[in-house]
């Protein structure tokens, strides 16, 4: 069964540095997402991406965040100047889009654990 | 926007006992509903989903959930819990009509006693 893959599995970065989290969505999927889960807390929606642009974003997704699909297969999340509170597990997900008769669930990657020192 | 409440933060059951995890949602129309399970340090695994039709849905690992529109609930059940079911369980709701921004509940941590 096709999977969403994320790299690296664990990233440790100094505060203030830029970090890029990488995801390879399922190949025929059209919608891409990033979620965040701070340790011990719930999974929070960050952003969704469709047709090479952001379709929706949450209040968490401020100017320090950006997403990109640079080459048609990867989907990246960049955090420009990391803060301590950015430490979390970041999940990438992809979905096939709206398919009649109904929607299909998103497929999640195993996550990247980001630790900011 | 849609939202989800999982009233129970932590539940402990004995192995072999039945289980029910509660989930209440808020959404203006019939939502898409999901249950995910997460083992420590792992990703999210889809247990089951409801889109339409039969309100009792069967999932993997012997789990089932029932959509009750009148109660805005989608509770997860299992008749006999196994020690390997110990994990964090998340209920999620998706907006109908577009494949966007799922909202997750805060999760319920399940502990299984021998």
PDB file of C-alpha atoms in Angstrom:
ATOM      1  CA  UNK A   1       0.000   0.000   0.000  1.00  0.00           C
ATOM      2  CA  UNK A   2       1.437   3.422  -0.891  1.00  0.00           C
ATOM      3  CA  UNK A   3       2.629   5.504   2.031  1.00  0.00           C
ATOM      4  CA  UNK A   4       3.412   9.075   2.908  1.00  0.00           C
ATOM      5  CA  UNK A   5       7.071   9.273   3.855  1.00  0.00           C
ATOM      6  CA  UNK A   6       8.718  11.961   5.945  1.00  0.00           C
ATOM      7  CA  UNK A   7      12.343  12.803   6.466  1.00  0.00           C
ATOM      8  CA  UNK A   8      14.138  13.141   8.751  1.00  0.00           C
ATOM      9  CA  UNK A   9      12.481  11.198  11.528  1.00  0.00           C
ATOM     10  CA  UNK A  10      14.163  13.425  14.110  1.00  0.00           C
ATOM     11  CA  UNK A  11      15.675  16.887  13.662  1.00  0.00           C
ATOM     12  CA  UNK A  12      17.541  18.804  16.333  1.00  0.00           C
ATOM     13  CA  UNK A  13      18.172  22.470  15.573  1.00  0.00           C
ATOM     14  CA  UNK A  14      19.444  25.535  17.395  1.00  0.00           C
ATOM     15  CA  UNK A  15      16.897  28.223  18.151  1.00  0.00           C
ATOM     16  CA  UNK A  16      16.834  30.894  15.461  1.00  0.00           C
ATOM     17  CA  UNK A  17      17.948  28.555  12.710  1.00  0.00           C
ATOM     18  CA  UNK A  18      15.921  27.652   9.669  1.00  0.00           C
ATOM     19  CA  UNK A  19      14.644  24.119   9.309  1.00  0.00           C
ATOM     20  CA  UNK A  20      13.053  22.283   6.389  1.00  0.00           C
ATOM     21  CA  UNK A  21      10.896  19.248   6.948  1.00  0.00           C
ATOM     22  CA  UNK A  22      10.384  17.013   3.952  1.00  0.00           C
ATOM     23  CA  UNK A  23       7.499  14.847   2.878  1.00  0.00           C
ATOM     24  CA  UNK A  24       6.817  12.652  -0.110  1.00  0.00           C
ATOM     25  CA  UNK A  25       3.043  12.356  -0.472  1.00  0.00           C
ATOM     26  CA  UNK A  26       1.306   9.467  -2.184  1.00  0.00           C
ATOM     27  CA  UNK A  27       1.942   9.925  -5.874  1.00  0.00           C
ATOM     28  CA  UNK A  28      -1.574  10.408  -7.263  1.00  0.00           C
ATOM     29  CA  UNK A  29      -2.800  12.549  -4.392  1.00  0.00           C
ATOM     30  CA  UNK A  30      -3.763  16.155  -4.979  1.00  0.00           C
ATOM     31  CA  UNK A  31      -4.106  17.641  -1.495  1.00  0.00           C
ATOM     32  CA  UNK A  32      -1.286  18.006   0.967  1.00  0.00           C
ATOM     33  CA  UNK A  33      -1.277  18.976   4.611  1.00  0.00           C
ATOM     34  CA  UNK A  34       0.911  19.709   7.567  1.00  0.00           C
ATOM     35  CA  UNK A  35      -0.159  19.105  11.147  1.00  0.00           C
ATOM     36  CA  UNK A  36       1.670  19.669  14.399  1.00  0.00           C
ATOM     37  CA  UNK A  37       1.518  17.848  17.695  1.00  0.00           C
ATOM     38  CA  UNK A  38       3.251  19.392  20.679  1.00  0.00           C
ATOM     39  CA  UNK A  39       4.277  16.716  23.178  1.00  0.00           C
ATOM     40  CA  UNK A  40       1.274  15.528  25.143  1.00  0.00           C
ATOM     41  CA  UNK A  41      -1.159  17.683  23.233  1.00  0.00           C
ATOM     42  CA  UNK A  42      -3.571  17.190  20.392  1.00  0.00           C
ATOM     43  CA  UNK A  43      -2.846  17.187  16.697  1.00  0.00           C
ATOM     44  CA  UNK A  44      -3.292  20.683  15.249  1.00  0.00           C
ATOM     45  CA  UNK A  45      -3.920  21.618  11.662  1.00  0.00           C
ATOM     46  CA  UNK A  46      -1.330  23.954  10.160  1.00  0.00           C
ATOM     47  CA  UNK A  47      -1.924  24.245   6.445  1.00  0.00           C
ATOM     48  CA  UNK A  48      -3.424  22.615   3.394  1.00  0.00           C
ATOM     49  CA  UNK A  49      -2.048  22.898  -0.122  1.00  0.00           C
ATOM     50  CA  UNK A  50      -3.719  22.267  -3.450  1.00  0.00           C
ATOM     51  CA  UNK A  51      -2.898  23.155  -7.032  1.00  0.00           C
ATOM     52  CA  UNK A  52       0.416  24.689  -6.010  1.00  0.00           C
ATOM     53  CA  UNK A  53      -1.001  27.096  -3.525  1.00  0.00           C
ATOM     54  CA  UNK A  54      -2.141  27.252   0.058  1.00  0.00           C
ATOM     55  CA  UNK A  55      -5.860  26.530   0.254  1.00  0.00           C
ATOM     56  CA  UNK A  56      -6.288  26.992   3.983  1.00  0.00           C
ATOM     57  CA  UNK A  57      -4.122  27.751   6.983  1.00  0.00           C
ATOM     58  CA  UNK A  58      -4.608  27.992  10.707  1.00  0.00           C
ATOM     59  CA  UNK A  59      -3.664  30.818  13.036  1.00  0.00           C
ATOM     60  CA  UNK A  60      -0.566  28.830  13.980  1.00  0.00           C
ATOM     61  CA  UNK A  61       0.774  29.101  10.440  1.00  0.00           C
ATOM     62  CA  UNK A  62       2.265  32.584  10.691  1.00  0.00           C
ATOM     63  CA  UNK A  63       4.922  34.322   8.610  1.00  0.00           C
ATOM     64  CA  UNK A  64       7.727  32.141   9.896  1.00  0.00           C
ATOM     65  CA  UNK A  65       6.169  29.131   8.162  1.00  0.00           C
ATOM     66  CA  UNK A  66       6.085  28.391   4.469  1.00  0.00           C
ATOM     67  CA  UNK A  67       5.291  25.387   2.320  1.00  0.00           C
ATOM     68  CA  UNK A  68       6.465  24.407  -1.102  1.00  0.00           C
ATOM     69  CA  UNK A  69       6.146  21.628  -3.633  1.00  0.00           C
ATOM     70  CA  UNK A  70       9.460  22.176  -5.356  1.00  0.00           C
ATOM     71  CA  UNK A  71       9.615  19.299  -7.781  1.00  0.00           C
ATOM     72  CA  UNK A  72       6.243  17.598  -8.149  1.00  0.00           C
ATOM     73  CA  UNK A  73       7.008  14.863  -5.644  1.00  0.00           C
ATOM     74  CA  UNK A  74       8.261  16.518  -2.454  1.00  0.00           C
ATOM     75  CA  UNK A  75       6.208  18.709  -0.161  1.00  0.00           C
ATOM     76  CA  UNK A  76       8.201  20.753   2.313  1.00  0.00           C
ATOM     77  CA  UNK A  77       7.514  22.785   5.430  1.00  0.00           C
ATOM     78  CA  UNK A  78      10.040  25.508   6.188  1.00  0.00           C
ATOM     79  CA  UNK A  79      10.280  27.217   9.548  1.00  0.00           C
ATOM     80  CA  UNK A  80      12.322  30.339   8.979  1.00  0.00           C
ATOM     81  CA  UNK A  81      13.590  31.247  12.443  1.00  0.00           C
ATOM     82  CA  UNK A  82      12.808  28.523  14.896  1.00  0.00           C
ATOM     83  CA  UNK A  83      11.619  29.156  18.427  1.00  0.00           C
ATOM     84  CA  UNK A  84      11.646  26.843  21.416  1.00  0.00           C
ATOM     85  CA  UNK A  85       7.881  26.469  21.157  1.00  0.00           C
ATOM     86  CA  UNK A  86       8.228  25.046  17.655  1.00  0.00           C
ATOM     87  CA  UNK A  87       9.426  21.802  19.223  1.00  0.00           C
ATOM     88  CA  UNK A  88       6.825  19.260  18.259  1.00  0.00           C
ATOM     89  CA  UNK A  89       6.045  16.304  16.071  1.00  0.00           C
ATOM     90  CA  UNK A  90       5.154  17.450  12.579  1.00  0.00           C
ATOM     91  CA  UNK A  91       2.928  15.232  10.469  1.00  0.00           C
ATOM     92  CA  UNK A  92       2.530  15.430   6.744  1.00  0.00           C
ATOM     93  CA  UNK A  93      -0.623  14.051   5.139  1.00  0.00           C
ATOM     94  CA  UNK A  94      -1.953  13.720   1.636  1.00  0.00           C
ATOM     95  CA  UNK A  95      -5.390  13.097   0.232  1.00  0.00           C
ATOM     96  CA  UNK A  96      -6.745  12.204  -3.195  1.00  0.00           C
ATOM     97  CA  UNK A  97      -9.214  15.066  -3.273  1.00  0.00           C
ATOM     98  CA  UNK A  98     -12.947  15.139  -3.475  1.00  0.00           C
ATOM     99  CA  UNK A  99     -14.014  11.886  -5.074  1.00  0.00           C
ATOM    100  CA  UNK A 100     -17.616  11.038  -5.711  1.00  0.00           C
ATOM    101  CA  UNK A 101     -19.593   9.803  -3.834  1.00  0.00           C
ATOM    102  CA  UNK A 102     -17.676  11.095  -0.889  1.00  0.00           C
ATOM    103  CA  UNK A 103     -14.435  12.215   0.533  1.00  0.00           C
ATOM    104  CA  UNK A 104     -11.494  10.014   1.319  1.00  0.00           C
ATOM    105  CA  UNK A 105      -9.396  10.065   4.446  1.00  0.00           C
ATOM    106  CA  UNK A 106      -6.023  11.622   4.517  1.00  0.00           C
ATOM    107  CA  UNK A 107      -2.985   9.389   4.752  1.00  0.00           C
ATOM    108  CA  UNK A 108      -0.466  10.419   7.385  1.00  0.00           C
ATOM    109  CA  UNK A 109       3.272  10.032   7.468  1.00  0.00           C
ATOM    110  CA  UNK A 110       5.058   8.810  10.584  1.00  0.00           C
ATOM    111  CA  UNK A 111       6.085  12.343  11.489  1.00  0.00           C
ATOM    112  CA  UNK A 112       9.265  14.308  12.061  1.00  0.00           C
ATOM    113  CA  UNK A 113      10.134  15.043  15.648  1.00  0.00           C
ATOM    114  CA  UNK A 114      11.576  18.561  15.750  1.00  0.00           C
ATOM    115  CA  UNK A 115      13.568  19.536  18.813  1.00  0.00           C
ATOM    116  CA  UNK A 116      14.669  23.158  19.179  1.00  0.00           C
ATOM    117  CA  UNK A 117      17.535  23.811  21.576  1.00  0.00           C
TER     118      UNK A 117
ATOM    119  CA  UNK B   1     -15.345  25.613  11.616  1.00  0.00           C
ATOM    120  CA  UNK B   2     -15.764  22.083  12.812  1.00  0.00           C
ATOM    121  CA  UNK B   3     -14.546  21.002  16.248  1.00  0.00           C
ATOM    122  CA  UNK B   4     -14.243  17.832  18.279  1.00  0.00           C
ATOM    123  CA  UNK B   5     -14.438  17.121  21.989  1.00  0.00           C
ATOM    124  CA  UNK B   6     -13.122  14.011  23.629  1.00  0.00           C
ATOM    125  CA  UNK B   7     -14.323  14.310  27.230  1.00  0.00           C
ATOM    126  CA  UNK B   8     -12.092  11.594  28.670  1.00  0.00           C
ATOM    127  CA  UNK B   9      -8.391  12.375  28.876  1.00  0.00           C
ATOM    128  CA  UNK B  10      -7.374   8.996  30.274  1.00  0.00           C
ATOM    129  CA  UNK B  11      -9.215   5.691  30.571  1.00  0.00           C
ATOM    130  CA  UNK B  12      -8.002   2.503  32.220  1.00  0.00           C
ATOM    131  CA  UNK B  13      -9.664  -0.811  31.503  1.00  0.00           C
ATOM    132  CA  UNK B  14      -8.788  -4.393  32.283  1.00  0.00           C
ATOM    133  CA  UNK B  15      -7.738  -6.707  29.511  1.00  0.00           C
ATOM    134  CA  UNK B  16     -10.781  -8.492  28.158  1.00  0.00           C
ATOM    135  CA  UNK B  17     -13.178  -5.785  29.286  1.00  0.00           C
ATOM    136  CA  UNK B  18     -15.274  -3.759  26.901  1.00  0.00           C
ATOM    137  CA  UNK B  19     -14.284  -0.251  25.878  1.00  0.00           C
ATOM    138  CA  UNK B  20     -16.096   2.886  24.813  1.00  0.00           C
ATOM    139  CA  UNK B  21     -14.288   6.107  23.978  1.00  0.00           C
ATOM    140  CA  UNK B  22     -16.449   9.167  23.647  1.00  0.00           C
ATOM    141  CA  UNK B  23     -16.335  11.727  20.868  1.00  0.00           C
ATOM    142  CA  UNK B  24     -18.629  14.690  20.294  1.00  0.00           C
ATOM    143  CA  UNK B  25     -18.377  16.941  17.300  1.00  0.00           C
ATOM    144  CA  UNK B  26     -19.642  20.329  16.274  1.00  0.00           C
ATOM    145  CA  UNK B  27     -20.366  20.960  12.627  1.00  0.00           C
ATOM    146  CA  UNK B  28     -23.171  22.586  10.693  1.00  0.00           C
ATOM    147  CA  UNK B  29     -23.803  19.668   8.375  1.00  0.00           C
ATOM    148  CA  UNK B  30     -23.191  15.946   8.366  1.00  0.00           C
ATOM    149  CA  UNK B  31     -19.476  15.642   8.896  1.00  0.00           C
ATOM    150  CA  UNK B  32     -16.841  13.175   7.905  1.00  0.00           C
ATOM    151  CA  UNK B  33     -15.711  11.421  11.087  1.00  0.00           C
ATOM    152  CA  UNK B  34     -12.584   9.465  11.815  1.00  0.00           C
ATOM    153  CA  UNK B  35     -10.860   7.625  14.616  1.00  0.00           C
ATOM    154  CA  UNK B  36      -7.077   7.390  14.646  1.00  0.00           C
ATOM    155  CA  UNK B  37      -4.782   5.519  17.008  1.00  0.00           C
ATOM    156  CA  UNK B  38      -1.278   6.616  17.930  1.00  0.00           C
ATOM    157  CA  UNK B  39       1.258   4.503  19.773  1.00  0.00           C
ATOM    158  CA  UNK B  40       3.998   6.372  21.673  1.00  0.00           C
ATOM    159  CA  UNK B  41       6.400   8.076  19.288  1.00  0.00           C
ATOM    160  CA  UNK B  42       4.530   6.780  16.281  1.00  0.00           C
ATOM    161  CA  UNK B  43       2.343   8.243  13.570  1.00  0.00           C
ATOM    162  CA  UNK B  44      -1.408   8.184  13.194  1.00  0.00           C
ATOM    163  CA  UNK B  45      -3.126   5.034  12.055  1.00  0.00           C
ATOM    164  CA  UNK B  46      -6.677   5.209  10.748  1.00  0.00           C
ATOM    165  CA  UNK B  47      -8.987   2.851  12.640  1.00  0.00           C
ATOM    166  CA  UNK B  48     -12.238   3.640  10.868  1.00  0.00           C
ATOM    167  CA  UNK B  49     -14.194   6.372   9.156  1.00  0.00           C
ATOM    168  CA  UNK B  50     -17.748   7.482   8.572  1.00  0.00           C
ATOM    169  CA  UNK B  51     -18.817   9.278   5.435  1.00  0.00           C
ATOM    170  CA  UNK B  52     -22.427   8.259   4.867  1.00  0.00           C
ATOM    171  CA  UNK B  53     -24.795   5.292   4.945  1.00  0.00           C
ATOM    172  CA  UNK B  54     -24.790   2.774   7.767  1.00  0.00           C
ATOM    173  CA  UNK B  55     -24.205   4.650  10.993  1.00  0.00           C
ATOM    174  CA  UNK B  56     -22.389   1.695  12.576  1.00  0.00           C
ATOM    175  CA  UNK B  57     -18.983   1.396  10.988  1.00  0.00           C
ATOM    176  CA  UNK B  58     -16.492  -1.382  11.412  1.00  0.00           C
ATOM    177  CA  UNK B  59     -12.780  -0.743  11.540  1.00  0.00           C
ATOM    178  CA  UNK B  60      -9.540  -2.554  11.957  1.00  0.00           C
ATOM    179  CA  UNK B  61      -8.401  -4.392  15.079  1.00  0.00           C
ATOM    180  CA  UNK B  62     -11.984  -5.206  16.080  1.00  0.00           C
ATOM    181  CA  UNK B  63     -13.065  -1.605  16.647  1.00  0.00           C
ATOM    182  CA  UNK B  64     -16.398  -0.144  15.665  1.00  0.00           C
ATOM    183  CA  UNK B  65     -18.004   3.271  16.008  1.00  0.00           C
ATOM    184  CA  UNK B  66     -21.534   4.534  15.792  1.00  0.00           C
ATOM    185  CA  UNK B  67     -22.552   7.882  14.357  1.00  0.00           C
ATOM    186  CA  UNK B  68     -25.477   9.381  16.261  1.00  0.00           C
ATOM    187  CA  UNK B  69     -26.638  12.567  14.619  1.00  0.00           C
ATOM    188  CA  UNK B  70     -29.082  13.432  17.412  1.00  0.00           C
ATOM    189  CA  UNK B  71     -26.257  13.366  19.950  1.00  0.00           C
ATOM    190  CA  UNK B  72     -23.524  14.724  17.667  1.00  0.00           C
ATOM    191  CA  UNK B  73     -21.453  11.763  18.736  1.00  0.00           C
ATOM    192  CA  UNK B  74     -19.175   9.186  17.181  1.00  0.00           C
ATOM    193  CA  UNK B  75     -18.140   6.910  20.020  1.00  0.00           C
ATOM    194  CA  UNK B  76     -15.560   4.188  19.520  1.00  0.00           C
ATOM    195  CA  UNK B  77     -16.178   0.740  20.953  1.00  0.00           C
ATOM    196  CA  UNK B  78     -14.470  -2.583  21.289  1.00  0.00           C
ATOM    197  CA  UNK B  79     -16.070  -5.590  22.997  1.00  0.00           C
ATOM    198  CA  UNK B  80     -12.873  -7.042  24.424  1.00  0.00           C
ATOM    199  CA  UNK B  81      -9.712  -5.016  24.872  1.00  0.00           C
ATOM    200  CA  UNK B  82      -6.254  -6.494  24.339  1.00  0.00           C
ATOM    201  CA  UNK B  83      -3.079  -5.258  26.029  1.00  0.00           C
ATOM    202  CA  UNK B  84      -1.794  -4.148  22.623  1.00  0.00           C
ATOM    203  CA  UNK B  85      -4.668  -1.669  22.360  1.00  0.00           C
ATOM    204  CA  UNK B  86      -2.964   0.616  24.889  1.00  0.00           C
ATOM    205  CA  UNK B  87      -2.347   3.849  22.974  1.00  0.00           C
ATOM    206  CA  UNK B  88      -3.674   7.347  22.374  1.00  0.00           C
ATOM    207  CA  UNK B  89      -6.922   7.575  20.436  1.00  0.00           C
ATOM    208  CA  UNK B  90      -7.945  10.620  18.461  1.00  0.00           C
ATOM    209  CA  UNK B  91     -11.319  11.445  17.044  1.00  0.00           C
ATOM    210  CA  UNK B  92     -11.311  13.792  14.066  1.00  0.00           C
ATOM    211  CA  UNK B  93     -13.870  15.605  11.969  1.00  0.00           C
ATOM    212  CA  UNK B  94     -13.481  16.741   8.394  1.00  0.00           C
ATOM    213  CA  UNK B  95     -15.527  19.308   6.545  1.00  0.00           C
ATOM    214  CA  UNK B  96     -17.868  17.725   4.020  1.00  0.00           C
ATOM    215  CA  UNK B  97     -17.436  18.784   0.430  1.00  0.00           C
ATOM    216  CA  UNK B  98     -13.723  19.458   0.432  1.00  0.00           C
ATOM    217  CA  UNK B  99     -10.698  17.537   1.511  1.00  0.00           C
ATOM    218  CA  UNK B 100      -9.347  20.108   3.884  1.00  0.00           C
ATOM    219  CA  UNK B 101      -8.292  20.774   7.418  1.00  0.00           C
ATOM    220  CA  UNK B 102      -9.361  17.973   9.676  1.00  0.00           C
ATOM    221  CA  UNK B 103      -9.861  18.955  13.273  1.00  0.00           C
ATOM    222  CA  UNK B 104      -8.698  16.587  15.956  1.00  0.00           C
ATOM    223  CA  UNK B 105      -9.897  16.054  19.485  1.00  0.00           C
ATOM    224  CA  UNK B 106      -7.465  16.290  22.373  1.00  0.00           C
ATOM    225  CA  UNK B 107      -7.160  12.519  22.500  1.00  0.00           C
ATOM    226  CA  UNK B 108      -7.934   9.818  25.027  1.00  0.00           C
ATOM    227  CA  UNK B 109      -5.086   7.788  26.445  1.00  0.00           C
ATOM    228  CA  UNK B 110      -6.018   4.170  26.975  1.00  0.00           C
ATOM    229  CA  UNK B 111      -4.236   2.091  29.580  1.00  0.00           C
ATOM    230  CA  UNK B 112      -4.914  -1.645  29.704  1.00  0.00           C
ATOM    231  CA  UNK B 113      -4.456  -3.472  33.006  1.00  0.00           C
ATOM    232  CA  UNK B 114      -3.459  -7.135  32.945  1.00  0.00           C
TER     233      UNK B 114
END
